[in-house]
Short mmCIF file of C-alpha atoms in Angstrom, two decimals:
data_model
loop_
_atom_site.label_atom_id
_atom_site.label_comp_id
_atom_site.label_asym_id
_atom_site.label_seq_id
_atom_site.Cartn_x
_atom_site.Cartn_y
_atom_site.Cartn_z
CA MET A 1 22.78 16.14 9.54
CA SER A 2 26.20 16.38 8.00
CA GLY A 3 26.32 17.24 4.31
CA THR A 4 28.75 14.35 3.77
CA ILE A 5 26.11 11.75 4.72
CA CYS A 6 23.66 10.60 2.05
CA PRO A 7 20.82 8.49 3.48
CA ILE A 8 19.38 5.71 1.32
CA LEU A 9 15.68 4.79 1.51
CA SER A 10 14.37 1.55 0.03
CA VAL A 11 10.87 0.06 -0.31
CA VAL A 12 10.79 -3.69 -1.01
CA PRO A 13 8.88 -4.67 -3.03
CA ASN A 14 8.27 -1.30 -4.60
CA ARG A 15 5.51 -2.82 -6.76
CA ALA A 16 2.91 -5.08 -5.10
CA LEU A 17 -0.78 -5.79 -4.67
CA VAL A 18 -2.56 -3.60 -2.13
CA ASP A 19 -3.07 -6.51 0.29
CA GLU A 20 0.65 -7.37 0.34
CA THR A 21 3.16 -6.04 2.85
CA PHE A 22 6.34 -4.12 2.08
CA LYS A 23 9.53 -3.30 3.99
CA VAL A 24 10.73 0.28 4.37
CA VAL A 25 14.36 0.70 5.37
CA VAL A 26 16.55 3.80 5.70
CA GLU A 27 20.33 3.31 5.74
CA ASN A 28 23.36 5.54 6.11
CA LEU A 29 21.84 7.82 8.75
CA PRO A 30 23.87 9.21 11.63
CA PRO A 31 23.60 6.86 14.64
CA THR A 32 20.83 7.59 17.19
CA SER A 33 19.34 10.39 15.10
CA PRO A 34 15.66 11.39 15.18
CA VAL A 35 13.99 11.06 11.79
CA THR A 36 10.46 11.05 10.41
CA LEU A 37 9.19 8.55 7.85
CA HIS A 38 6.39 10.07 5.79
CA SER A 39 4.04 8.70 3.14
CA LEU A 40 2.10 10.84 0.67
CA HIS A 41 -0.57 9.94 -1.87
CA HIS A 42 -2.25 12.31 -4.33
CA SER A 43 -5.69 10.80 -4.83
CA GLU A 44 -7.74 10.64 -8.01
CA ASP A 45 -9.95 13.31 -6.40
CA LYS A 46 -6.84 15.54 -6.24
CA ASP A 47 -6.58 15.44 -2.46
CA PHE A 48 -3.38 14.70 -0.53
CA TRP A 49 -3.34 11.88 2.01
CA GLU A 50 -0.44 11.36 4.39
CA ALA A 51 0.88 9.33 7.30
CA TYR A 52 4.07 9.59 9.32
CA GLY A 53 6.00 7.97 12.13
CA HIS A 54 8.83 9.20 14.35
CA TYR A 55 11.92 6.99 14.63
CA ILE A 56 15.41 6.97 16.11
CA SER A 57 18.16 5.41 13.99
CA ASP A 58 20.15 2.63 15.65
CA HIS A 59 23.91 2.51 16.30
CA ARG A 60 24.46 1.54 12.64
CA GLY A 61 22.47 4.51 11.33
CA LEU A 62 19.58 2.25 10.29
CA VAL A 63 15.78 2.51 10.56
CA ASN A 64 13.71 -0.54 9.65
CA VAL A 65 9.98 0.27 9.81
CA SER A 66 9.10 -3.45 10.05
CA GLU A 67 11.20 -3.93 13.18
CA ASP A 68 11.60 -0.54 14.86
CA MET A 69 9.24 1.41 17.07
CA SER A 70 7.50 4.58 16.01
CA PHE A 71 7.52 7.01 18.95
CA GLY A 72 4.70 9.15 17.57
CA GLY A 73 2.95 10.42 14.49
CA THR A 74 -0.20 9.02 12.90
CA TYR A 75 0.74 5.63 14.38
CA SER A 76 3.01 4.36 17.13
CA GLY A 77 4.77 1.14 18.05
CA LYS A 78 6.06 -1.55 15.71
CA GLU A 79 3.77 -1.17 12.71
CA PRO A 80 5.24 -2.40 9.40
CA MET A 81 2.31 -1.02 7.37
CA GLY A 82 1.46 2.03 9.46
CA LEU A 83 2.56 4.33 6.64
CA LEU A 84 -0.46 3.05 4.70
CA TRP A 85 -3.31 2.24 7.08
CA SER A 86 -2.89 5.39 9.19
CA MET A 87 -3.11 7.73 6.19
CA ARG A 88 -5.42 10.69 6.62
CA PRO A 89 -6.19 13.83 4.61
CA GLU A 90 -3.51 16.50 4.78
CA PRO A 91 -4.42 19.30 7.25
CA GLY A 92 -6.71 21.85 5.63
CA SER A 93 -8.30 19.32 3.27
CA ARG A 94 -11.98 19.19 2.39
CA LYS A 95 -14.37 17.71 4.94
CA GLY A 96 -15.60 14.11 4.81
CA LEU A 97 -13.04 12.71 2.35
CA ARG A 98 -12.88 9.04 1.44
CA LEU A 99 -9.93 7.38 -0.26
CA ARG A 100 -11.00 4.86 -2.90
CA LYS A 101 -9.53 3.79 -6.26
CA MET A 102 -11.75 4.28 -9.27
CA ASN A 103 -9.34 3.46 -12.12
CA VAL A 104 -8.00 0.02 -11.22
CA SER A 105 -5.89 -0.12 -14.38
CA THR A 106 -3.41 2.24 -12.74
CA PRO A 107 -1.57 1.85 -9.42
CA VAL A 108 -1.97 3.71 -6.17
CA LEU A 109 1.23 5.75 -6.04
CA VAL A 110 2.68 6.31 -2.57
CA HIS A 111 5.70 8.57 -2.13
CA ILE A 112 7.70 7.61 0.96
CA SER A 113 10.29 10.04 2.31
CA VAL A 114 12.56 10.46 5.30
CA TYR A 115 13.04 13.83 7.03
CA SER A 116 15.51 14.98 9.64
CA GLY A 117 14.03 15.36 13.12
CA HIS A 118 10.55 14.57 14.37
CA VAL A 119 8.34 16.56 12.01
CA THR A 120 4.56 16.92 12.42
CA GLU A 121 3.43 19.21 9.61
CA GLY A 122 4.36 21.01 6.40
CA PHE A 123 6.06 18.00 4.85
CA ARG A 124 5.60 19.09 1.24
CA LYS A 125 7.44 22.34 1.99
CA LEU A 126 10.48 20.56 3.44
CA PRO A 127 13.33 18.92 1.52
CA PRO A 128 13.49 15.18 2.29
CA LEU A 129 16.75 13.39 3.02
CA ALA A 130 15.71 10.60 0.66
CA SER A 131 12.56 9.35 -1.10
CA ALA A 132 11.19 6.30 -2.87
CA LEU A 133 8.03 5.49 -4.81
CA ALA A 134 5.79 2.50 -4.04
CA GLU A 135 3.23 1.19 -6.53
CA ARG A 136 0.22 -0.50 -4.97
CA TRP A 137 -1.98 -2.41 -7.43
CA TYR A 138 -5.49 -3.87 -7.29
CA MET A 139 -4.96 -5.70 -10.59
CA ALA A 140 -2.21 -8.30 -10.80
CA PRO A 141 -0.36 -8.70 -14.11
CA GLY A 142 -2.48 -10.71 -16.53
CA VAL A 143 -5.88 -9.92 -14.96
CA ARG A 144 -8.36 -9.04 -17.70
CA ARG A 145 -10.98 -6.30 -17.28
CA ILE A 146 -14.15 -6.73 -19.36
CA ASP A 147 -17.08 -4.30 -19.55
CA VAL A 148 -20.41 -6.11 -19.19
CA ARG A 149 -23.56 -4.55 -20.67
CA GLU A 150 -26.24 -7.22 -20.89
CA LYS A 151 -29.97 -7.34 -20.08
CA LYS A 152 -29.95 -3.72 -18.85
CA MET A 153 -27.19 -4.67 -16.45
CA ARG A 154 -24.00 -2.69 -15.95
CA GLY A 155 -20.90 -4.25 -14.48
CA THR A 156 -17.25 -5.14 -14.96
CA LEU A 157 -15.90 -8.66 -15.07
CA PHE A 158 -12.35 -9.36 -13.94
CA ILE A 159 -10.78 -12.63 -15.11
CA PRO A 160 -7.66 -13.97 -13.34
CA PRO A 161 -4.53 -14.74 -15.36
CA GLY A 162 -4.12 -18.26 -16.67
CA PRO A 163 -6.20 -20.73 -18.70
CA GLY A 164 -9.06 -21.18 -16.23
CA PRO A 165 -11.85 -21.84 -15.71
CA PHE A 166 -12.05 -20.15 -12.32
CA PRO A 167 -14.46 -20.01 -9.39
CA GLY A 168 -16.65 -16.92 -9.59
CA LEU A 169 -17.88 -14.14 -7.32
CA LEU A 170 -20.66 -11.59 -7.73
CA ASP A 171 -19.43 -8.42 -5.98
CA ILE A 172 -22.23 -6.16 -4.69
CA TRP A 173 -21.29 -2.82 -3.11
CA GLY A 174 -23.29 -0.57 -0.84
CA GLY A 175 -25.47 2.53 -0.68
CA GLY A 176 -23.05 4.97 -2.29
CA GLY A 177 -24.06 3.65 -5.70
CA GLY A 178 -22.07 3.51 -8.89
CA LEU A 179 -19.75 0.90 -10.32
CA VAL A 180 -17.04 0.15 -7.73
CA GLU A 181 -14.34 -2.12 -9.12
CA TYR A 182 -11.35 -2.20 -6.81
CA ARG A 183 -12.36 -5.10 -4.57
CA ALA A 184 -13.41 -7.17 -7.60
CA ALA A 185 -10.05 -6.50 -9.26
CA LEU A 186 -8.23 -7.61 -6.12
CA LEU A 187 -10.35 -10.76 -5.81
CA ALA A 188 -9.52 -11.59 -9.44
CA SER A 189 -5.86 -11.10 -8.56
CA ARG A 190 -6.43 -13.80 -5.92
CA GLY A 191 -7.90 -16.26 -8.42
CA TYR A 192 -11.64 -15.52 -8.59
CA ALA A 193 -13.47 -14.40 -11.73
CA THR A 194 -15.34 -11.50 -10.18
CA LEU A 195 -18.21 -9.42 -11.53
CA ALA A 196 -18.46 -5.95 -9.98
CA LEU A 197 -22.13 -4.96 -10.28
CA GLU A 198 -23.75 -1.54 -10.44
CA TYR A 199 -27.39 -1.57 -9.40
CA PHE A 200 -28.06 2.15 -9.15
CA ALA A 201 -26.21 5.28 -10.22
CA PRO A 202 -24.52 7.61 -7.71
CA GLY A 203 -27.02 10.08 -6.27
CA LYS A 204 -30.01 8.08 -7.56
CA LEU A 205 -30.81 6.19 -4.37
CA GLN A 206 -34.16 7.95 -3.99
CA SER A 207 -35.45 6.80 -7.37
CA ALA A 208 -33.77 3.39 -7.55
CA ASN A 209 -36.06 0.38 -7.61
CA VAL A 210 -34.00 -2.78 -7.67
CA GLU A 211 -35.71 -6.09 -8.28
CA LEU A 212 -34.48 -9.50 -7.27
CA ASP A 213 -34.24 -10.65 -10.89
CA TYR A 214 -31.61 -7.97 -11.63
CA PHE A 215 -29.15 -9.70 -9.29
CA GLU A 216 -30.24 -13.11 -10.53
CA ALA A 217 -29.52 -12.09 -14.11
CA ALA A 218 -26.05 -10.88 -13.11
CA PHE A 219 -25.39 -14.16 -11.30
CA HIS A 220 -26.45 -16.12 -14.42
CA ILE A 221 -24.18 -14.03 -16.66
CA LEU A 222 -21.28 -14.87 -14.37
CA GLU A 223 -21.96 -18.60 -14.03
CA ASP A 224 -22.54 -18.95 -17.80
CA HIS A 225 -19.20 -17.39 -18.71
CA PRO A 226 -16.80 -19.93 -20.29
CA GLN A 227 -14.01 -18.90 -17.89
CA VAL A 228 -16.16 -19.55 -14.81
CA ILE A 229 -16.84 -22.90 -13.09
CA SER A 230 -20.62 -22.78 -13.16
CA ASP A 231 -21.27 -24.63 -9.90
CA LYS A 232 -18.64 -22.69 -7.93
CA VAL A 233 -20.01 -19.15 -7.88
CA GLY A 234 -20.42 -17.15 -4.67
CA ILE A 235 -21.61 -13.70 -3.63
CA PHE A 236 -19.64 -10.98 -1.82
CA GLY A 237 -21.74 -8.13 -0.40
CA LEU A 238 -20.93 -5.00 1.62
CA SER A 239 -23.46 -2.93 3.58
CA LEU A 240 -26.56 -2.58 1.38
CA GLY A 241 -24.98 -5.15 -0.94
CA ALA A 242 -24.77 -7.59 1.97
CA ILE A 243 -28.51 -7.14 2.61
CA PHE A 244 -29.23 -8.06 -1.00
CA ALA A 245 -26.84 -11.01 -0.71
CA ILE A 246 -28.74 -12.32 2.35
CA TYR A 247 -32.03 -11.86 0.52
CA LEU A 248 -30.73 -13.70 -2.56
CA MET A 249 -29.48 -16.64 -0.49
CA ALA A 250 -32.81 -17.01 1.28
CA GLU A 251 -35.39 -16.13 -1.35
CA SER A 252 -34.07 -16.78 -4.84
CA THR A 253 -35.36 -19.96 -6.46
CA VAL A 254 -33.29 -19.68 -9.64
CA ILE A 255 -29.72 -19.25 -8.41
CA LYS A 256 -27.69 -21.41 -6.07
CA PRO A 257 -24.63 -19.59 -4.70
CA ARG A 258 -21.95 -21.93 -3.39
CA CYS A 259 -21.15 -19.55 -0.51
CA CYS A 260 -21.55 -15.94 0.52
CA VAL A 261 -19.51 -13.27 2.32
CA CYS A 262 -21.54 -10.48 3.97
CA VAL A 263 -19.66 -7.50 5.41
CA SER A 264 -21.59 -5.09 7.65
CA GLY A 265 -25.06 -6.19 6.59
CA HIS A 266 -28.35 -7.08 8.25
CA HIS A 267 -31.50 -9.06 7.41
CA PHE A 268 -34.14 -6.32 7.44
CA TYR A 269 -35.47 -5.82 3.90
CA PRO A 270 -38.99 -4.73 2.85
CA VAL A 271 -39.53 -6.63 -0.39
CA GLY A 272 -40.84 -4.67 -3.36
CA GLU A 273 -40.04 -1.20 -1.98
CA THR A 274 -37.80 1.38 -3.61
CA LEU A 275 -34.47 1.86 -1.90
CA ALA A 276 -35.63 5.29 -0.75
CA LYS A 277 -38.68 3.74 0.96
CA PHE A 278 -36.42 1.06 2.40
CA PHE A 279 -34.18 3.62 4.10
CA LYS A 280 -37.18 5.61 5.27
CA LEU A 281 -38.51 2.49 6.99
CA LEU A 282 -35.11 1.91 8.56
CA GLY A 283 -35.12 5.46 9.82
CA LYS A 284 -38.29 4.74 11.83
CA HIS A 285 -36.60 1.93 13.74
CA PHE A 286 -32.89 2.78 13.85
CA GLU A 287 -31.91 5.47 16.33
CA LYS A 288 -30.33 8.62 14.96
CA GLY A 289 -27.62 10.50 16.80
CA VAL A 290 -24.49 12.56 16.35
CA ASP A 291 -20.85 11.45 16.47
CA ASP A 292 -18.32 14.28 16.39
CA GLY A 293 -20.76 16.42 14.43
CA ALA A 294 -21.66 13.63 12.00
CA MET A 295 -24.97 11.80 11.68
CA VAL A 296 -25.22 8.31 13.19
CA TRP A 297 -27.69 5.74 11.86
CA LYS A 298 -27.89 2.76 14.16
CA SER A 299 -29.78 1.20 17.02
CA THR A 300 -28.95 -0.85 20.04
CA SER A 301 -30.83 -3.81 18.59
CA PRO A 302 -32.30 -5.01 15.28
CA PRO A 303 -35.70 -3.60 14.30
CA ALA A 304 -38.47 -5.16 16.37
CA GLY A 305 -42.24 -5.23 16.40
CA GLU A 306 -44.86 -6.89 14.26
CA ASP A 307 -44.34 -4.54 11.30
CA CYS A 308 -40.62 -5.29 11.24
CA LEU A 309 -40.95 -9.01 11.82
CA SER A 310 -42.64 -9.34 8.44
CA LYS A 311 -39.79 -7.41 6.83
CA LYS A 312 -36.99 -9.63 8.09
CA VAL A 313 -35.51 -11.99 5.53
CA ASP A 314 -36.32 -15.59 6.41
CA VAL A 315 -32.70 -16.62 6.90
CA GLY A 316 -33.89 -20.08 7.91
CA LYS A 317 -34.11 -20.77 4.17
CA ILE A 318 -30.38 -20.23 3.59
CA LYS A 319 -28.77 -23.36 2.16
CA CYS A 320 -25.15 -22.31 1.56
CA PRO A 321 -22.29 -21.35 3.91
CA VAL A 322 -22.27 -17.66 4.80
CA LEU A 323 -19.51 -15.65 6.50
CA MET A 324 -20.75 -12.50 8.23
CA VAL A 325 -18.18 -9.84 9.17
CA SER A 326 -19.13 -6.96 11.45
CA GLY A 327 -17.58 -4.17 13.50
CA ILE A 328 -18.64 -3.52 17.08
CA ASP A 329 -18.17 0.24 16.54
CA ASP A 330 -20.34 0.26 13.40
CA GLN A 331 -22.22 3.58 13.53
CA ASN A 332 -24.42 2.88 10.51
CA TRP A 333 -26.33 -0.25 11.42
CA PRO A 334 -26.62 -2.60 14.41
CA THR A 335 -24.74 -5.27 12.49
CA VAL A 336 -23.44 -7.22 15.49
CA ASP A 337 -26.90 -7.53 17.03
CA SER A 338 -28.36 -8.37 13.64
CA VAL A 339 -25.90 -11.22 13.25
CA GLU A 340 -26.96 -12.55 16.64
CA ASP A 341 -30.61 -12.37 15.57
CA ILE A 342 -29.72 -14.15 12.32
CA ASN A 343 -27.95 -16.85 14.35
CA GLN A 344 -31.03 -17.37 16.52
CA MET A 345 -33.33 -17.55 13.50
CA MET A 346 -31.04 -20.01 11.71
CA GLN A 347 -30.66 -22.07 14.87
CA ALA A 348 -34.43 -22.36 15.14
CA ALA A 349 -34.55 -23.48 11.50
CA GLY A 350 -31.72 -25.98 11.96
CA ASN A 351 -29.30 -24.38 9.51
CA ASN A 352 -27.01 -22.32 11.74
CA HIS A 353 -24.19 -24.77 11.02
CA LEU A 354 -23.90 -22.80 7.76
CA LEU A 355 -23.25 -19.52 9.59
CA PHE A 356 -19.72 -18.30 10.32
CA THR A 357 -19.16 -14.96 12.04
CA LEU A 358 -16.36 -12.51 12.65
CA LYS A 359 -16.80 -9.45 14.87
CA TYR A 360 -14.16 -6.90 15.75
CA PRO A 361 -13.92 -4.31 18.56
CA GLY A 362 -13.12 -0.73 17.63
CA THR A 363 -14.12 -1.46 14.04
CA GLY A 364 -16.54 0.57 11.96
CA HIS A 365 -18.93 -0.08 9.10
CA LEU A 366 -16.66 -0.01 6.07
CA ILE A 367 -14.37 -3.01 6.50
CA GLU A 368 -12.22 -3.01 3.38
CA PRO A 369 -9.10 -4.82 2.08
CA PRO A 370 -5.95 -4.59 4.24
CA PHE A 371 -4.08 -1.35 4.78
CA SER A 372 -6.98 0.82 3.52
CA PRO A 373 -7.13 4.06 5.55
CA LEU A 374 -10.02 4.54 7.94
CA PHE A 375 -12.37 7.48 7.50
CA ARG A 376 -14.72 7.66 10.44
CA THR A 377 -17.01 10.22 8.79
CA THR A 378 -17.87 10.72 5.13
CA VAL A 379 -20.18 12.87 3.04
CA PHE A 380 -23.37 11.01 2.18
CA LEU A 381 -26.81 12.07 0.97
CA ASN A 382 -29.41 9.78 2.51
CA PRO A 383 -32.93 9.53 1.08
CA THR A 384 -34.78 11.14 3.96
CA GLU A 385 -32.68 14.16 4.82
CA LYS A 386 -29.43 15.84 3.83
CA CYS A 387 -26.62 16.12 6.35
CA ASP A 388 -23.02 17.21 5.94
CA THR A 389 -21.45 13.94 7.02
CA ASP A 390 -22.37 10.49 8.26
CA SER A 391 -20.37 8.56 10.82
CA VAL A 392 -19.37 5.04 9.85
CA GLY A 393 -17.39 4.42 13.05
CA GLY A 394 -14.10 2.75 13.78
CA GLN A 395 -10.85 3.54 15.59
CA THR A 396 -7.76 3.74 13.40
CA LYS A 397 -5.56 0.96 14.82
CA PRO A 398 -8.29 -1.60 15.73
CA HIS A 399 -10.00 -0.99 12.39
CA ALA A 400 -6.74 -1.57 10.52
CA ASP A 401 -6.12 -4.80 12.45
CA ALA A 402 -9.66 -5.98 11.67
CA GLN A 403 -9.26 -5.30 7.96
CA GLU A 404 -6.05 -7.31 7.81
CA ASP A 405 -7.39 -10.22 9.87
CA SER A 406 -10.81 -10.38 8.18
CA TRP A 407 -9.33 -10.29 4.67
CA ARG A 408 -7.08 -13.24 5.46
CA LYS A 409 -10.04 -15.19 6.86
CA ILE A 410 -12.33 -14.18 3.99
CA LEU A 411 -9.81 -15.52 1.47
CA ALA A 412 -9.49 -18.73 3.49
CA PHE A 413 -13.31 -19.08 3.55
CA LEU A 414 -13.53 -18.54 -0.22
CA HIS A 415 -10.67 -20.96 -0.84
CA HIS A 416 -12.38 -23.65 1.21
CA HIS A 417 -15.77 -23.32 -0.47
CA LEU A 418 -14.96 -22.23 -4.03
CA ASN A 419 -11.60 -23.60 -5.08
CA SER A 420 -12.04 -26.24 -7.72
CA SER A 421 -10.31 -29.58 -8.04
CA PRO A 422 -7.30 -30.00 -10.37
CA LEU A 423 -9.56 -31.90 -12.77
CA GLN A 424 -12.00 -29.00 -13.03
CA ARG A 425 -9.18 -26.52 -13.48
CA SER A 426 -7.81 -28.46 -16.42
CA LYS A 427 -11.03 -28.04 -18.45
CA ILE A 428 -11.13 -25.39 -21.19
#
């Protein structure tokens, strides 16, 4: 490109929540010139993640990522947010990486640059024509983060901005363990007082022994908070957390969730067993395989047989609306078939009018907020044997579409069942 031309790259808005879209535009390019738009993020684990698309500037010397076609790269076609959802570890990175935000008080910083020509590698060694920085936040301005240490419970409560009180959500994550806050922070940014709950420490799955009353105590702490509308508290569970959510809805006699969202869960749970024993029992009934060198834990159908029948949660007891989200390419658990079994059990009990389902083709186990990158395999130590990586499934584009669509429908479900009346909102 001529040295007299100075391209201008803009990202609007350059500061937004992670579930919001942005527009990336490059101006002042030579007409009909090949360029590459590239995004780069340096994670909290000190790994580099990147995405890129190949474009041709129009007759005005303009590239608009929201309107123009990418002709190659980590994504193709008209994909306004492809620079985010198609991110992957930079070539040569460590195996089995997962991108997740641990410190939600700081933004995800994404450097977006434009390069001359259709580039495929070595971006950090090349001088860009122009660059811009995008801040992606899980916490909206005014959201309060409060450490919760009560009754041997560890969690973090996020309170939305404003006077309140607010509807509440108990956020239960999956088998990786630890205190995972980013979804709770985002839900608080959308108006829900959300308690992110830790129920076992990372790497302690083998020795963890979680009782029902632990989750009940957390639910009570949330509903008793002065900024929470006590009769409008729901549960949001993912993977193992979704199993506990199903169990709580059906079996707890001391809490009454207003609604529940279960992502990639099932209804097989041996009551009173340690989590290690739980996964060992699953291993007897779920087929193991290999996907691109990674371990697969799934089956073509839910666990069957007399021994498993007694270990299924009696979902016929569920008395609140439940939204179950699952991916057809889930390589961890047979979630789609489990949902069908749940539907049949609830239909027999006369309560399947409370069940709402979403299932997505080409979608894996970890269905997260919009524009989160897919990682098909990740490092995980399971209780029965150690393997380098586990497959969670999913194809990049379908998985991204599912995350965007399911998040919109999850928020609509929560709005319908949890949003309070103006009168309730006016109470202090």
